[in-house]
């Protein structure tokens, strides 16, 4: 089975994904890192050189490559779930988990590393919060199609890992 972690920038997909994979002894793939490897460029460089539509096409390509894998945790980029058809691919391939956080909590985390994220580069805190508050409801329409949602506000790492692990272990009975 493939487990796809989805959610907005800063929701902890990579951090939780890496820890979860280590706990289960599964492989971990960060989609942004995989795209960077395949394109030999950073995500910011891909946006600057080839534009966002090229990046979105590449995301779809990598998603299709990963969909046939087994025992793998995938941290998707925040925009993957939003591209038409991608939620269907992921829901067909395995378990999708939406890591849900409020805009204010997302802001705190995105602010820690804004430069690697081309969509939020150069924004002040106020602008960033406005951006998240505008985009999150649009994107949630897609994120909410995930098979499971974990409310991550105020949750510690141990709880999150346990919750995600339970969903995986009991997948056949729950879904
Ligand atoms: C994006 C999120 C980023 C990265 C790219 C676009 C988005 O990934 O894929 O900058 O559209 O939300 P993270 O969610 O890992 O920051």
XYZ file of N, CA and C and ligand atoms in Angstrom:
541
model
N 0.832 -1.204 0.000
C 0.000 0.000 0.000
C 0.875 1.265 0.000
N 0.347 2.296 -0.637
C 1.014 3.597 -0.592
C 0.197 4.505 0.325
N 0.869 5.237 1.195
C 0.186 6.211 2.050
C 0.597 7.603 1.586
N -0.392 8.421 1.207
C -0.111 9.781 0.759
C -0.514 10.762 1.858
N 0.428 11.569 2.311
C 0.117 12.624 3.272
C -0.156 13.886 2.470
N -1.336 14.457 2.689
C -1.684 15.655 1.936
C -2.028 16.792 2.895
N -1.980 18.008 2.383
C -2.290 19.167 3.207
C -1.517 20.378 2.743
N -1.815 21.505 3.361
C -1.231 22.781 2.969
C 0.270 22.816 3.287
N 0.964 23.770 2.660
C 2.374 24.005 3.002
C 2.477 24.183 4.516
N 3.465 23.563 5.132
C 3.667 23.757 6.560
C 2.836 22.835 7.449
N 2.121 21.890 6.849
C 1.276 21.034 7.698
C 2.062 19.870 8.314
N 3.329 19.737 7.950
C 4.166 18.715 8.591
C 4.225 17.398 7.827
N 3.824 17.432 6.540
C 3.780 16.194 5.740
C 5.136 15.487 5.699
N 6.206 16.239 5.480
C 7.534 15.615 5.364
C 8.044 15.126 6.719
N 7.876 15.945 7.742
C 8.367 15.570 9.080
C 7.642 14.327 9.589
N 6.311 14.343 9.486
C 5.525 13.210 9.967
C 5.786 11.988 9.079
N 5.849 12.219 7.773
C 6.070 11.122 6.820
C 7.375 10.390 7.079
N 8.420 11.162 7.308
C 9.734 10.551 7.537
C 9.707 9.716 8.828
N 9.123 10.280 9.890
C 9.071 9.579 11.186
C 8.184 8.331 11.097
N 7.081 8.458 10.370
C 6.148 7.340 10.222
C 6.799 6.188 9.453
N 7.498 6.528 8.388
C 8.179 5.508 7.585
C 9.230 4.790 8.434
N 9.960 5.554 9.235
C 10.993 4.957 10.098
C 10.343 4.002 11.109
N 9.197 4.424 11.652
C 8.499 3.605 12.658
C 8.020 2.280 12.067
N 7.535 2.338 10.811
C 6.978 1.145 10.168
C 8.029 0.316 9.435
N 9.207 0.908 9.241
C 10.231 0.255 8.422
C 9.884 0.320 6.936
N 9.131 1.339 6.543
C 8.751 1.536 5.142
C 9.672 2.573 4.511
N 9.531 2.725 3.187
C 10.319 3.726 2.468
C 9.608 5.078 2.558
N 10.375 6.160 2.569
C 9.777 7.497 2.577
C 10.182 8.264 1.325
N 9.190 8.875 0.679
C 9.487 9.728 -0.488
C 8.856 11.096 -0.273
N 9.672 12.125 -0.426
C 9.182 13.498 -0.409
C 9.044 13.904 -1.873
N 7.818 14.199 -2.312
C 7.614 14.466 -3.748
C 8.429 15.647 -4.264
N 8.515 16.710 -3.455
C 9.317 17.864 -3.895
C 10.775 17.450 -4.117
N 11.307 16.669 -3.167
C 12.705 16.236 -3.274
C 12.889 15.323 -4.482
N 11.896 14.479 -4.742
C 11.971 13.556 -5.885
C 11.969 14.345 -7.205
N 11.108 15.359 -7.270
C 11.053 16.206 -8.468
C 12.380 16.951 -8.643
N 12.911 17.439 -7.529
C 14.194 18.159 -7.597
C 15.294 17.235 -8.116
N 15.243 15.979 -7.670
C 16.250 15.007 -8.108
C 16.104 14.738 -9.612
N 14.868 14.488 -10.030
C 14.640 14.155 -11.446
C 14.933 15.335 -12.373
N 14.702 16.551 -11.894
C 14.923 17.738 -12.740
C 16.299 18.360 -12.505
N 17.014 17.869 -11.493
C 18.315 18.434 -11.118
C 18.234 19.936 -10.892
N 17.156 20.379 -10.233
C 16.940 21.798 -9.906
C 16.099 21.864 -8.640
N 16.174 22.980 -7.917
C 15.289 23.134 -6.761
C 13.886 23.476 -7.269
N 12.886 23.320 -6.381
C 11.510 23.653 -6.769
C 11.437 25.121 -7.197
N 12.107 25.997 -6.440
C 12.101 27.425 -6.780
C 12.697 27.649 -8.171
N 13.775 26.946 -8.478
C 14.400 27.092 -9.813
C 13.481 26.575 -10.915
N 12.746 25.491 -10.631
C 11.825 24.944 -11.642
C 10.731 25.973 -11.948
N 10.165 26.580 -10.877
C 9.133 27.612 -11.072
C 9.711 28.766 -11.902
N 10.929 29.199 -11.557
C 11.520 30.358 -12.235
C 11.893 30.052 -13.681
N 12.399 28.865 -13.926
C 12.895 28.537 -15.262
C 11.789 28.045 -16.190
N 10.950 27.136 -15.686
C 9.963 26.488 -16.564
C 8.521 26.917 -16.289
N 8.278 27.560 -15.135
C 6.927 27.997 -14.801
C 6.144 26.961 -14.013
N 5.052 27.419 -13.373
C 4.263 26.524 -12.511
C 3.596 25.377 -13.281
N 3.022 25.624 -14.496
C 2.367 24.496 -15.199
C 3.310 23.313 -15.442
N 4.599 23.618 -15.733
C 5.577 22.543 -15.935
C 5.748 21.749 -14.644
N 5.848 22.487 -13.509
C 6.007 21.835 -12.205
C 4.814 20.938 -11.902
N 3.598 21.425 -12.213
C 2.383 20.636 -11.930
C 2.343 19.365 -12.788
N 2.852 19.481 -14.020
C 2.904 18.295 -14.902
C 3.877 17.268 -14.337
N 4.993 17.781 -13.856
C 6.018 16.914 -13.267
C 5.479 16.230 -12.006
N 4.696 16.985 -11.207
C 4.084 16.399 -10.005
C 3.214 15.201 -10.396
N 2.414 15.384 -11.438
C 1.511 14.321 -11.888
C 2.306 13.099 -12.331
N 3.402 13.362 -13.061
C 4.253 12.279 -13.567
C 4.818 11.467 -12.390
N 5.353 12.165 -11.398
C 5.946 11.484 -10.230
C 4.870 10.733 -9.446
N 3.686 11.346 -9.345
C 2.578 10.690 -8.642
C 2.243 9.357 -9.318
N 2.203 9.369 -10.631
C 1.892 8.134 -11.361
C 2.993 7.090 -11.188
N 4.242 7.554 -11.107
C 5.352 6.618 -10.879
C 5.211 5.956 -9.506
N 4.771 6.739 -8.515
C 4.713 6.234 -7.138
C 3.478 5.385 -6.855
N 2.422 5.603 -7.632
C 1.124 4.969 -7.351
C 1.192 3.444 -7.329
N 2.131 2.866 -8.043
C 2.210 1.406 -8.099
C 3.109 0.806 -7.029
N 3.661 1.619 -6.143
C 4.622 1.120 -5.152
C 3.931 0.430 -3.980
N 4.740 -0.133 -3.087
C 4.188 -0.776 -1.896
C 5.045 -0.413 -0.682
N 4.408 -0.358 0.481
C 5.085 -0.028 1.734
C 5.898 1.252 1.608
N 5.201 2.297 1.247
C 5.875 3.564 1.035
C 4.992 4.702 1.551
N 5.633 5.650 2.229
C 4.932 6.840 2.716
C 5.359 8.000 1.819
N 4.388 8.701 1.259
C 4.688 9.805 0.343
C 4.218 11.131 0.947
N 5.142 12.082 1.089
C 4.756 13.441 1.483
C 4.530 14.202 0.181
N 3.276 14.562 -0.093
C 2.992 15.289 -1.332
C 3.278 16.777 -1.119
N 3.464 17.524 -2.204
C 3.549 18.978 -2.097
C 2.137 19.510 -1.866
N 2.032 20.708 -1.291
C 0.715 21.250 -0.931
C -0.258 21.428 -2.080
N 0.263 21.474 -3.317
C -0.618 21.698 -4.470
C -0.986 20.426 -5.215
N -0.395 19.306 -4.827
C -0.618 18.053 -5.570
C -2.096 17.655 -5.580
N -2.716 17.662 -4.397
C -4.099 17.184 -4.271
C -5.082 18.024 -5.075
N -4.683 19.269 -5.361
C -5.585 20.245 -5.963
C -5.675 20.116 -7.488
N -4.692 19.466 -8.084
C -4.716 19.316 -9.551
C -5.737 18.236 -9.920
N -6.569 18.559 -10.896
C -7.666 17.672 -11.301
C -7.170 16.245 -11.542
N -7.797 15.296 -10.932
C -7.478 13.883 -11.167
C -6.502 13.300 -10.154
N -5.728 14.159 -9.473
C -4.689 13.628 -8.576
C -5.256 12.956 -7.322
N -6.340 13.519 -6.761
C -6.941 12.876 -5.576
C -7.447 11.482 -5.953
N -8.001 11.362 -7.155
C -8.525 10.064 -7.609
C -7.374 9.058 -7.726
N -6.253 9.487 -8.297
C -5.095 8.587 -8.441
C -4.650 8.108 -7.058
N -4.558 9.039 -6.117
C -4.051 8.687 -4.778
C -5.043 7.807 -4.022
N -6.332 8.146 -4.115
C -7.330 7.344 -3.391
C -7.417 5.926 -3.951
N -7.113 5.796 -5.239
C -7.132 4.473 -5.859
C -5.897 3.665 -5.446
N -4.787 4.370 -5.298
C -3.520 3.679 -5.012
C -3.359 3.294 -3.546
N -4.106 3.904 -2.651
C -3.905 3.563 -1.243
C -4.625 4.470 -0.278
N -3.942 4.786 0.813
C -4.536 5.585 1.890
C -4.085 7.040 1.775
N -5.059 7.941 1.752
C -4.749 9.374 1.732
C -5.094 9.943 3.104
N -4.175 10.696 3.683
C -4.409 11.293 5.004
C -4.219 12.802 4.903
N -5.266 13.542 5.248
C -5.193 15.007 5.253
C -4.729 15.475 6.623
N -3.608 16.169 6.658
C -3.091 16.733 7.907
C -3.643 18.153 8.025
N -4.633 18.310 8.905
C -5.403 19.557 8.985
C -4.895 20.477 10.103
N -4.694 21.738 9.753
C -4.257 22.748 10.729
C -4.944 24.069 10.417
N -5.080 24.939 11.422
C -5.681 26.253 11.169
C -4.668 27.150 10.452
N -5.152 28.199 9.763
C -4.231 29.124 9.083
C -3.142 29.679 10.004
N -3.487 30.030 11.236
C -2.472 30.609 12.147
C -1.362 29.616 12.469
N -1.727 28.365 12.657
C -0.694 27.364 12.926
C 0.125 27.046 11.687
N -0.506 27.085 10.522
C 0.237 26.880 9.275
C 1.227 28.021 9.087
N 0.770 29.242 9.376
C 1.612 30.427 9.227
C 2.917 30.278 10.007
N 2.794 29.857 11.274
C 3.978 29.711 12.140
C 5.020 28.818 11.477
N 4.547 27.756 10.838
C 5.493 26.797 10.260
C 6.025 27.249 8.908
N 5.161 27.858 8.093
C 5.617 28.306 6.768
C 6.644 29.420 6.939
N 6.449 30.238 7.981
C 7.361 31.362 8.217
C 8.791 30.912 8.498
N 8.926 29.670 8.978
C 10.266 29.167 9.305
C 11.116 28.952 8.053
N 10.477 28.616 6.923
C 11.274 28.409 5.699
C 10.510 28.884 4.462
N 10.295 30.203 4.333
C 9.501 30.718 3.219
C 10.250 30.691 1.875
N 11.596 30.721 1.935
C 12.344 30.920 0.688
C 12.301 29.744 -0.269
N 12.169 28.539 0.290
C 12.141 27.380 -0.620
C 10.773 27.215 -1.274
N 9.790 28.045 -0.866
C 8.440 27.903 -1.401
C 8.101 29.087 -2.308
N 8.183 28.881 -3.622
C 8.023 30.005 -4.552
C 6.692 30.745 -4.432
N 5.620 30.069 -4.010
C 4.314 30.731 -3.951
C 4.228 31.745 -2.813
N 5.113 31.643 -1.825
C 5.015 32.554 -0.680
C 6.271 33.422 -0.499
N 7.194 33.283 -1.407
C 8.454 34.031 -1.338
C 8.213 35.540 -1.193
N 8.940 36.174 -0.284
C 8.896 37.631 -0.175
C 7.663 38.199 0.513
N 6.784 37.362 1.025
C 5.567 37.876 1.675
C 5.834 38.207 3.150
N 5.232 39.296 3.642
C 5.304 39.620 5.066
C 4.377 38.658 5.809
N 4.438 38.666 7.157
C 3.565 37.792 7.944
C 2.096 38.025 7.639
N 1.731 39.301 7.536
C 0.323 39.648 7.271
C -0.102 39.132 5.896
N 0.774 39.341 4.919
C 0.459 38.883 3.554
C 0.358 37.363 3.495
N 1.251 36.734 4.248
C 1.281 35.275 4.269
C -0.008 34.720 4.889
N -0.443 35.336 5.983
C -1.676 34.891 6.638
C -2.870 35.100 5.703
N -2.892 36.238 5.028
C -3.988 36.523 4.087
C -3.991 35.486 2.962
N -2.794 35.148 2.485
C -2.654 34.150 1.415
C -3.193 32.787 1.875
N -2.797 32.389 3.091
C -3.243 31.086 3.606
C -4.764 31.093 3.821
N -5.269 32.197 4.384
C -6.717 32.267 4.662
C -7.540 32.259 3.376
N -6.945 32.752 2.290
C -7.669 32.747 1.012
C -7.573 31.375 0.336
N -6.356 30.809 0.339
C -6.134 29.556 -0.395
C -6.652 28.307 0.312
N -6.562 28.301 1.648
C -6.904 27.070 2.369
C -8.342 26.595 2.097
N -9.348 27.487 2.175
C -10.717 27.006 1.908
C -10.878 26.453 0.492
N -10.215 27.072 -0.492
C -10.294 26.558 -1.874
C -9.686 25.159 -1.943
N -8.540 25.031 -1.297
C -7.825 23.751 -1.367
C -8.484 22.668 -0.528
N -9.132 23.093 0.561
C -9.766 22.090 1.439
C -10.838 21.292 0.726
N -11.419 21.890 -0.293
C -12.413 21.182 -1.089
C -11.817 19.864 -1.616
N -10.531 19.922 -1.948
C -9.831 18.724 -2.451
C -9.260 17.904 -1.300
N -8.603 18.594 -0.347
C -7.978 17.870 0.770
C -9.007 16.988 1.497
N -10.243 17.488 1.593
C -11.269 16.759 2.329
C -11.746 15.486 1.626
N -11.281 15.303 0.391
C -11.606 14.039 -0.292
C -10.680 12.914 0.160
N -9.736 13.221 1.047
C -8.834 12.182 1.571
C -9.658 11.165 2.351
N -9.177 9.930 2.400
C -9.912 8.891 3.127
C -9.939 9.175 4.621
N -8.878 9.801 5.135
C -8.819 10.117 6.570
C -8.310 11.537 6.774
N -8.751 12.148 7.864
C -8.272 13.484 8.227
C -7.742 13.418 9.652
N -6.569 14.000 9.870
C -6.068 14.089 11.249
C -6.007 15.567 11.626
N -6.683 15.896 12.731
C -6.653 17.262 13.237
C -5.324 17.445 13.973
N -4.434 18.225 13.397
C -3.070 18.323 13.936
C -2.877 19.501 14.883
N -3.891 20.368 15.035
C -3.740 21.522 15.920
C -3.475 21.078 17.350
N -2.376 21.487 17.889
C -2.044 21.181 19.276
C -1.648 19.728 19.512
N -1.547 18.948 18.459
C -1.212 17.526 18.634
C 0.302 17.323 18.652
N 0.750 16.469 19.517
C 2.188 16.158 19.587
C 2.545 15.083 18.570
N 3.833 14.969 18.321
C 4.328 14.015 17.323
C 3.907 12.573 17.649
N 4.008 12.201 18.931
C 3.674 10.829 19.324
C 2.225 10.479 18.954
N 1.325 11.414 19.291
C -0.102 11.208 18.994
C -0.318 11.067 17.485
N 0.313 11.966 16.727
C 0.123 11.950 15.269
C 0.608 10.639 14.653
N 1.764 10.198 15.124
C 2.330 8.953 14.590
C 1.451 7.755 14.943
N 0.969 7.750 16.189
C 0.126 6.645 16.636
C -1.176 6.592 15.835
N -1.767 7.778 15.650
C -3.022 7.884 14.909
C -2.837 7.387 13.461
N -1.789 7.874 12.815
C -1.530 7.484 11.422
C -1.235 5.987 11.330
N -0.463 5.484 12.282
C -0.111 4.061 12.273
C -1.365 3.196 12.438
N -2.275 3.638 13.315
C -3.534 2.899 13.502
C -4.335 2.827 12.211
N -4.382 3.935 11.491
C -5.130 3.957 10.220
C -4.526 2.957 9.228
N -3.208 2.882 9.233
C -2.520 1.995 8.283
C -2.720 0.525 8.672
N -2.493 0.250 9.953
C -2.595 -1.140 10.422
C -4.019 -1.678 10.250
N -5.019 -0.806 10.523
C -6.418 -1.256 10.459
C -7.113 -0.858 9.156
N -6.317 -0.582 8.139
C -6.868 -0.080 6.868
C -8.038 -0.926 6.352
N -7.851 -2.249 6.331
C -8.879 -3.120 5.742
C -10.194 -3.088 6.498
N -10.141 -2.893 7.800
C -11.390 -2.849 8.548
C -12.032 -1.451 8.521
N -11.210 -0.428 8.450
C -11.754 0.943 8.483
C -12.296 1.379 7.112
N -11.568 1.031 6.042
C -11.955 1.595 4.728
C -12.553 0.558 3.776
C 3.319 24.079 -3.139
C 3.832 23.474 -2.004
C 5.264 23.093 -1.877
C 5.892 22.860 -3.247
C 5.640 24.030 -4.150
C 4.162 24.338 -4.338
C 1.876 24.446 -3.175
O 5.362 21.905 -1.100
O 5.406 21.686 -3.846
O 6.316 25.134 -3.596
O 1.333 24.712 -4.257
O 1.254 24.471 -2.082
P 5.143 21.868 0.512
O 3.675 21.688 0.749
O 5.926 20.676 0.939
O 5.665 23.141 1.058
